[in-house]
mmCIF file of C-alpha atoms and ligand atoms in Angstrom:
data_model
loop_
_atom_site.group_PDB
_atom_site.id
_atom_site.type_symbol
_atom_site.label_atom_id
_atom_site.label_comp_id
_atom_site.label_asym_id
_atom_site.label_seq_id
_atom_site.Cartn_x
_atom_site.Cartn_y
_atom_site.Cartn_z
ATOM 1 C CA MET A 1 0.008 -0.030 -0.022
ATOM 2 C CA ARG A 2 1.345 3.545 -0.810
ATOM 3 C CA ASN A 3 2.136 5.592 2.190
ATOM 4 C CA ILE A 4 -0.581 8.182 2.654
ATOM 5 C CA TYR A 5 2.092 10.785 2.966
ATOM 6 C CA SER A 6 3.097 10.141 -0.576
ATOM 7 C CA ASN A 7 0.084 12.664 -1.278
ATOM 8 C CA ILE A 8 2.526 15.377 -0.183
ATOM 9 C CA ILE A 9 3.821 16.873 -3.317
ATOM 10 C CA GLU A 10 6.694 19.275 -4.138
ATOM 11 C CA MET A 11 5.973 22.254 -6.418
ATOM 12 C CA ASN A 12 8.170 22.323 -9.563
ATOM 13 C CA ARG A 13 7.647 23.195 -13.226
ATOM 14 C CA LYS A 14 6.296 19.777 -13.917
ATOM 15 C CA SER A 15 4.006 19.396 -11.012
ATOM 16 C CA LEU A 16 2.805 23.017 -11.406
ATOM 17 C CA THR A 17 1.057 21.952 -14.714
ATOM 18 C CA LYS A 18 -0.531 19.045 -12.899
ATOM 19 C CA ILE A 19 -1.653 21.216 -10.010
ATOM 20 C CA LYS A 20 -3.195 23.691 -12.516
ATOM 21 C CA LYS A 21 -5.007 20.852 -14.252
ATOM 22 C CA ILE A 22 -6.484 19.607 -10.952
ATOM 23 C CA LEU A 23 -7.864 23.123 -10.314
ATOM 24 C CA VAL A 24 -9.026 23.826 -13.834
ATOM 25 C CA SER A 25 -10.980 20.439 -13.841
ATOM 26 C CA SER A 26 -12.803 21.524 -10.643
ATOM 27 C CA GLN A 27 -10.921 18.974 -8.336
ATOM 28 C CA LEU A 28 -9.432 20.130 -4.995
ATOM 29 C CA ILE A 29 -5.932 20.470 -3.674
ATOM 30 C CA ALA A 30 -4.501 21.682 -0.376
ATOM 31 C CA LEU A 31 -1.996 24.626 -0.545
ATOM 32 C CA PRO A 32 0.276 26.368 1.868
ATOM 33 C CA THR A 33 -0.301 30.015 2.903
ATOM 34 C CA GLU A 34 1.594 32.111 5.236
ATOM 35 C CA THR A 35 -1.192 31.717 7.867
ATOM 36 C CA VAL A 36 -2.479 28.042 7.613
ATOM 37 C CA TYR A 37 -2.977 25.439 4.882
ATOM 38 C CA GLY A 38 -6.018 25.815 2.774
ATOM 39 C CA LEU A 39 -8.207 23.574 0.843
ATOM 40 C CA ALA A 40 -8.547 25.005 -2.660
ATOM 41 C CA GLY A 41 -10.932 24.952 -5.474
ATOM 42 C CA ASN A 42 -11.850 27.054 -8.491
ATOM 43 C CA ALA A 43 -14.214 29.805 -7.038
ATOM 44 C CA TYR A 44 -15.959 30.247 -10.372
ATOM 45 C CA SER A 45 -17.034 26.505 -10.444
ATOM 46 C CA ASN A 46 -20.134 25.349 -8.616
ATOM 47 C CA SER A 47 -18.941 21.787 -8.570
ATOM 48 C CA ALA A 48 -15.525 22.628 -7.044
ATOM 49 C CA VAL A 49 -17.099 24.725 -4.347
ATOM 50 C CA LYS A 50 -19.726 22.204 -3.577
ATOM 51 C CA LYS A 51 -16.796 19.622 -3.104
ATOM 52 C CA ILE A 52 -15.171 21.922 -0.505
ATOM 53 C CA TYR A 53 -18.133 21.911 1.668
ATOM 54 C CA LYS A 54 -18.717 18.274 1.294
ATOM 55 C CA ILE A 55 -15.347 17.042 2.160
ATOM 56 C CA LYS A 56 -14.873 19.452 5.019
ATOM 57 C CA ARG A 57 -18.442 18.702 6.327
ATOM 58 C CA ARG A 58 -18.853 22.447 6.494
ATOM 59 C CA PRO A 59 -22.345 24.024 7.066
ATOM 60 C CA LYS A 60 -23.582 25.542 3.765
ATOM 61 C CA LYS A 61 -24.341 28.938 5.527
ATOM 62 C CA ASN A 62 -20.532 29.464 6.364
ATOM 63 C CA PRO A 63 -19.065 31.218 3.390
ATOM 64 C CA LEU A 64 -15.559 30.888 1.917
ATOM 65 C CA ILE A 65 -12.610 33.300 1.433
ATOM 66 C CA LEU A 66 -11.658 33.974 -2.258
ATOM 67 C CA HIS A 67 -7.917 34.082 -2.808
ATOM 68 C CA TYR A 68 -6.496 36.352 -5.557
ATOM 69 C CA TYR A 69 -3.049 37.001 -6.875
ATOM 70 C CA ASP A 70 -3.701 40.816 -7.193
ATOM 71 C CA LEU A 71 -6.484 43.128 -8.315
ATOM 72 C CA SER A 72 -6.515 42.282 -11.969
ATOM 73 C CA LEU A 73 -9.189 39.511 -11.746
ATOM 74 C CA ALA A 74 -10.667 40.929 -8.536
ATOM 75 C CA GLY A 75 -12.196 44.010 -10.401
ATOM 76 C CA ASN A 76 -14.787 41.639 -12.011
ATOM 77 C CA ASP A 77 -15.988 40.284 -8.707
ATOM 78 C CA PHE A 78 -16.279 42.906 -6.006
ATOM 79 C CA HIS A 79 -16.245 46.777 -5.386
ATOM 80 C CA PHE A 80 -13.090 48.576 -4.275
ATOM 81 C CA ASP A 81 -13.341 51.736 -2.251
ATOM 82 C CA GLU A 82 -10.858 54.153 -0.713
ATOM 83 C CA THR A 83 -10.598 52.154 2.529
ATOM 84 C CA PHE A 84 -10.027 48.899 0.746
ATOM 85 C CA LEU A 85 -7.290 50.434 -1.499
ATOM 86 C CA LYS A 86 -5.438 51.946 1.356
ATOM 87 C CA LEU A 87 -5.387 48.752 3.311
ATOM 88 C CA TYR A 88 -4.489 46.586 0.261
ATOM 89 C CA LYS A 89 -1.539 48.841 -0.509
ATOM 90 C CA LYS A 90 -0.197 48.542 3.014
ATOM 91 C CA PHE A 91 -0.931 44.919 3.877
ATOM 92 C CA CYS A 92 -1.302 42.906 0.669
ATOM 93 C CA PRO A 93 -0.193 40.306 -0.164
ATOM 94 C CA GLY A 94 -0.423 39.323 3.406
ATOM 95 C CA PRO A 95 -2.553 37.807 6.297
ATOM 96 C CA ILE A 96 -5.701 39.961 6.043
ATOM 97 C CA THR A 97 -9.130 39.155 4.666
ATOM 98 C CA PHE A 98 -11.543 41.871 3.575
ATOM 99 C CA ILE A 99 -15.291 41.514 3.651
ATOM 100 C CA VAL A 100 -16.409 43.643 0.598
ATOM 101 C CA LYS A 101 -19.551 44.188 -1.589
ATOM 102 C CA ARG A 102 -19.871 41.546 -4.295
ATOM 103 C CA LYS A 103 -20.542 42.759 -7.935
ATOM 104 C CA LYS A 104 -23.913 41.503 -9.062
ATOM 105 C CA ASN A 105 -22.486 40.060 -12.414
ATOM 106 C CA SER A 106 -19.455 38.413 -10.782
ATOM 107 C CA ARG A 107 -18.681 34.819 -11.831
ATOM 108 C CA ILE A 108 -18.148 33.659 -8.287
ATOM 109 C CA SER A 109 -20.070 30.452 -7.402
ATOM 110 C CA SER A 110 -22.951 31.484 -5.089
ATOM 111 C CA TYR A 111 -22.213 28.411 -2.926
ATOM 112 C CA ALA A 112 -18.875 30.238 -1.923
ATOM 113 C CA TYR A 113 -20.641 33.373 -0.547
ATOM 114 C CA SER A 114 -23.626 31.469 0.993
ATOM 115 C CA LYS A 115 -26.009 33.839 -1.039
ATOM 116 C CA LEU A 116 -24.839 36.946 0.941
ATOM 117 C CA ASP A 117 -24.244 40.181 -0.954
ATOM 118 C CA THR A 118 -20.660 40.432 0.321
ATOM 119 C CA VAL A 119 -17.637 38.305 -0.227
ATOM 120 C CA ALA A 120 -14.508 37.601 1.747
ATOM 121 C CA VAL A 121 -11.304 38.266 -0.288
ATOM 122 C CA ARG A 122 -7.645 37.724 0.471
ATOM 123 C CA PHE A 123 -4.266 38.058 -1.264
ATOM 124 C CA PRO A 124 -2.067 35.522 0.395
ATOM 125 C CA LYS A 125 1.715 35.914 0.615
ATOM 126 C CA HIS A 126 3.235 32.393 0.556
ATOM 127 C CA LYS A 127 5.671 32.141 -2.383
ATOM 128 C CA LYS A 128 4.210 28.830 -3.714
ATOM 129 C CA ILE A 129 0.620 29.884 -3.781
ATOM 130 C CA ARG A 130 1.610 33.126 -5.456
ATOM 131 C CA ILE A 131 3.405 31.285 -8.225
ATOM 132 C CA LEU A 132 0.145 29.227 -8.811
ATOM 133 C CA LEU A 133 -2.322 32.091 -8.472
ATOM 134 C CA LYS A 134 -0.480 34.114 -11.043
ATOM 135 C CA LYS A 135 -1.063 31.310 -13.504
ATOM 136 C CA LEU A 136 -4.804 30.836 -12.965
ATOM 137 C CA LYS A 137 -7.656 32.728 -14.592
ATOM 138 C CA PHE A 138 -9.944 32.418 -11.501
ATOM 139 C CA PRO A 139 -9.679 33.002 -7.774
ATOM 140 C CA LEU A 140 -9.390 30.057 -5.398
ATOM 141 C CA ALA A 141 -12.070 29.407 -2.806
ATOM 142 C CA MET A 142 -10.039 28.288 0.144
ATOM 143 C CA PRO A 143 -11.016 27.520 3.683
ATOM 144 C CA SER A 144 -8.574 26.056 6.124
ATOM 145 C CA ALA A 145 -7.772 22.497 5.170
ATOM 146 C CA ASN A 146 -9.341 20.788 8.179
ATOM 147 C CA LEU A 147 -12.671 19.087 8.889
ATOM 148 C CA SER A 148 -15.191 21.767 9.964
ATOM 149 C CA GLY A 149 -14.804 22.827 13.546
ATOM 150 C CA SER A 150 -11.363 21.290 14.123
ATOM 151 C CA VAL A 151 -7.921 22.702 14.367
ATOM 152 C CA SER A 152 -6.409 24.412 11.268
ATOM 153 C CA PRO A 153 -3.344 22.572 9.718
ATOM 154 C CA THR A 154 0.048 24.191 9.746
ATOM 155 C CA SER A 155 1.976 21.440 7.948
ATOM 156 C CA PRO A 156 1.258 19.184 5.029
ATOM 157 C CA LYS A 157 1.125 16.295 7.434
ATOM 158 C CA ASP A 158 -1.595 17.835 9.356
ATOM 159 C CA VAL A 159 -3.645 18.150 6.217
ATOM 160 C CA ILE A 160 -3.098 14.435 5.490
ATOM 161 C CA ASP A 161 -4.103 13.561 9.086
ATOM 162 C CA GLU A 162 -7.465 15.444 8.377
ATOM 163 C CA PHE A 163 -8.341 14.002 4.924
ATOM 164 C CA LYS A 164 -6.146 10.888 4.786
ATOM 165 C CA ASN A 165 -5.490 9.987 1.037
ATOM 166 C CA ARG A 166 -8.465 11.897 -0.462
ATOM 167 C CA ILE A 167 -6.625 15.094 -0.945
ATOM 168 C CA LYS A 168 -3.095 15.948 -2.299
ATOM 169 C CA VAL A 169 -1.175 18.733 -0.592
ATOM 170 C CA VAL A 170 1.613 20.904 -1.881
ATOM 171 C CA ASN A 171 4.525 21.070 0.531
ATOM 172 C CA GLY A 172 5.214 24.653 1.675
ATOM 173 C CA GLY A 173 6.913 23.764 4.959
ATOM 174 C CA ARG A 174 5.518 24.776 8.435
ATOM 175 C CA SER A 175 3.072 27.766 8.144
ATOM 176 C CA GLY A 176 5.081 30.970 9.124
ATOM 177 C CA ILE A 177 2.174 32.657 11.124
ATOM 178 C CA GLY A 178 0.231 29.645 12.224
ATOM 179 C CA VAL A 179 -3.177 31.381 12.876
ATOM 180 C CA GLU A 180 -5.813 32.374 10.289
ATOM 181 C CA SER A 181 -5.909 35.767 8.663
ATOM 182 C CA THR A 182 -7.532 38.833 10.227
ATOM 183 C CA VAL A 183 -10.965 39.228 9.021
ATOM 184 C CA ILE A 184 -12.115 42.867 8.596
ATOM 185 C CA ASP A 185 -15.569 43.986 7.494
ATOM 186 C CA ILE A 186 -15.313 47.260 5.500
ATOM 187 C CA THR A 187 -18.855 47.276 3.950
ATOM 188 C CA GLY A 188 -20.140 49.715 6.701
ATOM 189 C CA LYS A 189 -18.660 50.714 10.086
ATOM 190 C CA ILE A 190 -15.275 49.008 10.012
ATOM 191 C CA LYS A 191 -15.100 45.970 12.194
ATOM 192 C CA ILE A 192 -12.554 43.271 12.896
ATOM 193 C CA LEU A 193 -14.534 39.902 12.739
ATOM 194 C CA ARG A 194 -11.539 37.762 13.551
ATOM 195 C CA PRO A 195 -8.219 38.813 15.008
ATOM 196 C CA GLY A 196 -4.950 37.762 13.296
ATOM 197 C CA ALA A 197 -1.465 38.857 12.457
ATOM 198 C CA VAL A 198 -2.444 42.240 11.201
ATOM 199 C CA ASN A 199 -3.925 43.934 14.273
ATOM 200 C CA LEU A 200 -6.067 46.846 15.285
ATOM 201 C CA ILE A 201 -3.193 49.229 15.826
ATOM 202 C CA ASP A 202 -1.590 48.381 12.451
ATOM 203 C CA ILE A 203 -4.854 49.069 10.729
ATOM 204 C CA ASN A 204 -5.610 52.325 12.737
ATOM 205 C CA ARG A 205 -2.347 53.672 11.444
ATOM 206 C CA ILE A 206 -3.677 53.532 7.958
ATOM 207 C CA ILE A 207 -7.407 54.224 8.618
ATOM 208 C CA ARG A 208 -7.708 56.896 11.285
ATOM 209 C CA LYS A 209 -11.377 55.942 12.034
ATOM 210 C CA LYS A 210 -12.942 54.156 14.953
ATOM 211 C CA ILE A 211 -12.711 50.435 14.329
ATOM 212 C CA SER A 212 -14.651 47.929 16.463
ATOM 213 C CA ILE A 213 -13.876 44.366 17.297
ATOM 214 C CA SER A 214 -16.373 41.571 17.405
ATOM 215 C CA ARG A 215 -16.295 39.769 20.702
ATOM 216 C CA GLY A 216 -16.696 35.948 21.108
ATOM 217 C CA ALA A 217 -20.092 34.441 20.469
ATOM 218 C CA LYS A 218 -21.623 37.816 19.669
ATOM 219 C CA ILE A 219 -20.137 37.748 16.145
ATOM 220 C CA ILE A 220 -22.873 37.317 13.744
ATOM 221 C CA LYS A 221 -21.436 38.926 10.678
ATOM 222 C CA SER A 222 -18.841 36.121 10.331
ATOM 223 C CA PRO A 223 -20.855 32.947 10.372
ATOM 224 C CA GLY A 224 -17.852 30.733 10.853
ATOM 225 C CA ASN A 225 -17.074 32.494 13.986
ATOM 226 C CA LEU A 226 -20.266 31.260 15.667
ATOM 227 C CA GLY A 227 -20.044 28.653 18.435
ATOM 228 C CA LYS A 228 -17.348 26.113 18.884
ATOM 229 C CA HIS A 229 -14.319 26.145 16.538
ATOM 230 C CA TYR A 230 -10.685 25.278 16.323
ATOM 231 C CA SER A 231 -11.240 22.364 18.723
ATOM 232 C CA PRO A 232 -8.691 19.619 19.347
ATOM 233 C CA GLY A 233 -11.553 17.328 20.396
ATOM 234 C CA ILE A 234 -10.835 17.288 24.188
ATOM 235 C CA PRO A 235 -11.795 19.716 26.922
ATOM 236 C CA ILE A 236 -9.727 22.817 27.459
ATOM 237 C CA VAL A 237 -9.572 24.949 30.578
ATOM 238 C CA LEU A 238 -8.131 28.487 30.334
ATOM 239 C CA ASN A 239 -6.151 30.926 32.581
ATOM 240 C CA VAL A 240 -4.972 28.173 34.796
ATOM 241 C CA LYS A 241 -2.080 29.069 37.274
ATOM 242 C CA LYS A 242 -0.765 25.647 37.992
ATOM 243 C CA ARG A 243 -1.012 22.300 36.077
ATOM 244 C CA LEU A 244 -4.141 20.383 37.044
ATOM 245 C CA SER A 245 -3.624 16.660 37.553
ATOM 246 C CA GLY A 246 -4.171 14.537 34.515
ATOM 247 C CA CYS A 247 -3.991 17.580 32.173
ATOM 248 C CA ALA A 248 -1.542 18.552 29.416
ATOM 249 C CA PHE A 249 -0.382 22.025 30.552
ATOM 250 C CA ILE A 250 0.183 24.663 27.778
ATOM 251 C CA VAL A 251 2.430 27.573 28.974
ATOM 252 C CA LEU A 252 4.374 30.417 27.473
ATOM 253 C CA GLY A 253 7.985 30.656 28.520
ATOM 254 C CA LYS A 254 10.470 28.459 30.138
ATOM 255 C CA ILE A 255 9.708 24.859 31.312
ATOM 256 C CA ARG A 256 11.558 23.677 34.473
ATOM 257 C CA LYS A 257 13.209 20.314 34.607
ATOM 258 C CA ASN A 258 10.526 18.593 36.758
ATOM 259 C CA ASP A 259 7.547 20.186 35.146
ATOM 260 C CA LYS A 260 5.594 17.136 33.940
ATOM 261 C CA ASP A 261 3.160 17.042 31.061
ATOM 262 C CA THR A 262 3.953 20.621 30.140
ATOM 263 C CA PHE A 263 4.214 22.128 26.730
ATOM 264 C CA SER A 264 5.589 25.611 25.999
ATOM 265 C CA LEU A 265 4.402 27.642 23.008
ATOM 266 C CA SER A 266 7.598 29.634 23.109
ATOM 267 C CA LEU A 267 10.483 29.071 25.520
ATOM 268 C CA ASN A 268 11.278 32.819 25.333
ATOM 269 C CA ALA A 269 7.640 33.896 25.634
ATOM 270 C CA ASN A 270 7.708 35.321 22.002
ATOM 271 C CA LEU A 271 4.064 35.797 20.901
ATOM 272 C CA ASN A 272 4.855 35.268 17.248
ATOM 273 C CA GLU A 273 6.492 31.886 17.915
ATOM 274 C CA ALA A 274 3.655 31.052 20.212
ATOM 275 C CA ALA A 275 1.033 31.594 17.494
ATOM 276 C CA LYS A 276 3.171 29.517 15.103
ATOM 277 C CA ASN A 277 3.140 26.667 17.632
ATOM 278 C CA LEU A 278 -0.357 26.960 18.881
ATOM 279 C CA TYR A 279 -2.251 24.485 16.457
ATOM 280 C CA LYS A 280 0.889 22.172 16.308
ATOM 281 C CA THR A 281 0.899 21.893 20.021
ATOM 282 C CA LEU A 282 -2.809 21.229 20.241
ATOM 283 C CA ARG A 283 -2.491 18.477 17.662
ATOM 284 C CA LYS A 284 0.468 16.926 19.472
ATOM 285 C CA ILE A 285 -1.318 16.855 22.765
ATOM 286 C CA LYS A 286 -4.307 15.085 21.139
ATOM 287 C CA LYS A 287 -1.964 12.462 19.508
ATOM 288 C CA LEU A 288 -0.352 11.820 22.862
ATOM 289 C CA ASN A 289 -3.840 10.769 24.128
ATOM 290 C CA TYR A 290 -4.308 13.477 26.898
ATOM 291 C CA LYS A 291 -7.858 13.726 27.935
ATOM 292 C CA LYS A 292 -7.781 17.330 28.958
ATOM 293 C CA ILE A 293 -5.810 20.483 28.370
ATOM 294 C CA CYS A 294 -5.149 23.432 30.587
ATOM 295 C CA VAL A 295 -3.586 26.658 29.518
ATOM 296 C CA MET A 296 -1.961 29.381 31.457
ATOM 297 C CA LYS A 297 -3.055 33.038 30.892
ATOM 298 C CA ILE A 298 -1.553 34.348 27.604
ATOM 299 C CA PRO A 299 -0.935 38.174 27.425
ATOM 300 C CA ASN A 300 -3.757 39.770 25.331
ATOM 301 C CA LYS A 301 -1.631 41.911 23.116
ATOM 302 C CA ARG A 302 -0.411 41.642 19.462
ATOM 303 C CA LEU A 303 -0.687 37.972 18.259
ATOM 304 C CA GLY A 304 -1.694 37.031 21.827
ATOM 305 C CA ILE A 305 -5.182 38.461 21.028
ATOM 306 C CA ALA A 306 -5.463 35.974 18.170
ATOM 307 C CA ILE A 307 -4.251 33.140 20.277
ATOM 308 C CA ASN A 308 -6.666 33.945 23.056
ATOM 309 C CA ASP A 309 -9.569 34.288 20.517
ATOM 310 C CA ARG A 310 -8.799 30.669 19.161
ATOM 311 C CA LEU A 311 -8.318 29.274 22.597
ATOM 312 C CA LYS A 312 -11.624 30.721 23.742
ATOM 313 C CA ARG A 313 -13.524 29.104 20.962
ATOM 314 C CA ALA A 314 -11.700 25.886 21.421
ATOM 315 C CA ALA A 315 -12.674 25.839 25.032
ATOM 316 C CA LYS A 316 -16.385 26.459 24.516
ATOM 317 C CA LYS A 317 -18.546 23.615 25.672
HETATM 318 O O1 LIG B 1 -5.796 32.575 6.849
HETATM 319 C C1 LIG B 1 -6.896 32.315 6.339
HETATM 320 O O2 LIG B 1 -7.855 33.074 6.213
HETATM 321 C C2 LIG B 1 -7.092 30.827 5.971
HETATM 322 C C3 LIG B 1 -6.154 30.558 4.727
HETATM 323 C C4 LIG B 1 -6.351 29.181 4.149
HETATM 324 O O3 LIG B 1 -6.339 31.565 3.781
HETATM 325 N N1 LIG B 1 -8.478 30.645 5.562
HETATM 326 C C5 LIG B 1 -9.448 30.559 6.463
HETATM 327 O O4 LIG B 1 -10.764 30.205 5.977
HETATM 328 O O5 LIG B 1 -9.307 30.614 7.685
HETATM 329 P P1 LIG B 1 -11.964 29.694 6.851
HETATM 330 O O6 LIG B 1 -12.972 29.343 5.844
HETATM 331 O O7 LIG B 1 -11.479 28.717 7.738
HETATM 332 O O8 LIG B 1 -12.529 30.963 7.528
HETATM 333 C C6 LIG B 1 -13.137 32.041 6.886
HETATM 334 C C7 LIG B 1 -13.927 32.951 7.774
HETATM 335 C C8 LIG B 1 -15.041 32.264 8.351
HETATM 336 O O9 LIG B 1 -15.184 32.629 9.683
HETATM 337 C C9 LIG B 1 -16.261 32.809 7.625
HETATM 338 O O10 LIG B 1 -17.386 32.814 8.235
HETATM 339 C C10 LIG B 1 -15.793 34.185 7.164
HETATM 340 O O11 LIG B 1 -14.441 34.013 6.977
HETATM 341 N N2 LIG B 1 -16.528 34.786 6.101
HETATM 342 C C11 LIG B 1 -16.487 34.315 4.704
HETATM 343 N N3 LIG B 1 -17.285 35.167 4.004
HETATM 344 C C12 LIG B 1 -17.834 36.075 4.771
HETATM 345 C C13 LIG B 1 -18.713 37.094 4.548
HETATM 346 N N4 LIG B 1 -19.260 37.399 3.392
HETATM 347 N N5 LIG B 1 -19.069 37.919 5.666
HETATM 348 C C14 LIG B 1 -18.480 37.646 6.866
HETATM 349 N N6 LIG B 1 -17.643 36.627 7.097
HETATM 350 C C15 LIG B 1 -17.248 35.776 6.027
HETATM 351 MG MG1 LIG B 2 -11.319 27.359 9.277
#
C-alpha cells in the first residue's frame, strides 16, 4: 500500500502543470499559505465549491474566502473603495481578509458566499501559492484544510491527518504565522471579525477611524465564528495558574526540569512563535492521548489576541 504521506507533493515546473490541471478540472488540492494550509478549488466552479463543503463537512451557511493574486481579476468580482485600496496597498499580499460588496455580475459560485451580498477576499503571501495564483484565470475558494470545527493545519502532514488519502497537498513547509488571517468587514462601520497577525493598531495607522472588534459568540457577521471552533476534540480549561492533575499544561515561557506534561508555546515567551506553535501543540497533545488540556494566561496583546480568540472558541462547551 502506498504511504498516505506520498500525497504530499513538491512544487516544480512539472508538478505546477498538474496542480493547475487539478484546479481547472474543478478538483481540489490543499495549498500552503503564510497563515495556515488551505483547501483550494476554483471559485468560479459550482462543482468545485460544492466539493469543498462536502469533504470538510462544512455548514452551507458558512461562506468561504476567495484568494487572488492581485487586483486584476478581482475587479470583476467585487467593489473597491478608498478604505480597501489603502489597506490593500499597505498589507497585501499578506494575512488579512476583507469583507467587501460583491458585484452582481461576478462569476463567483453562489455557494462560496452563501448567498450573501458580500464576499471575503484575500491576497496570500506564501511564495508557492503566489506562483500558482499568477497562472490561474480564476480565484481560489479556500477555507482552512481541516474538517469543519477542528484545528487548522500548519504542515502538510496535518492536512493528510485530516483528509487521509483523499486530498493531495503541496509542501510549503511549516506555516509561518500559524493562525488564520485577520478578517475585517469594511462594508459599513469598520469592524474586525476575526483577530490575526494584522492587528487593530496596524490598521488604525492607515485608517484613522473608529474600528470595532467583534467579541466571542456575539459575532454574527462572520458565520464561521459562531459557536465552537478550532477544537482539538478534548476539553480545554483557560487561565490556569498551576497544572491540574491529569492535564496537558500549555504555557508560554520556560519549562523547568521537573515540570511534567508541560508544553511551551515559546520558551522565550515570544508571541509570534507562540502563534506559530499553537495548533501544532494542540494536535500533538491530542495525539499523545491526553484527555484534557489546561492553558496558562496568555498576554492579550499583538498575536496574543488571536491566540486567546482561538483558545476561547476551542474551550467552548
Ligand atoms: O488565513 C486564512 O484566512 C485561511 C487561509 C487558508 O487563507 N483561511 C481561512 O478560511 O481561515 P476559513 O474558511 O477557515 O475562515 C473564513 C472565515 C469564516 O469565519 C467565515 O465565516 C468568514 O471568513 N467569512 C467568509 N465570507 C464572509 C462574509 N461574506 N461575511 C462575513 N464573514 C465571512
Ligand atoms: Mg477554518
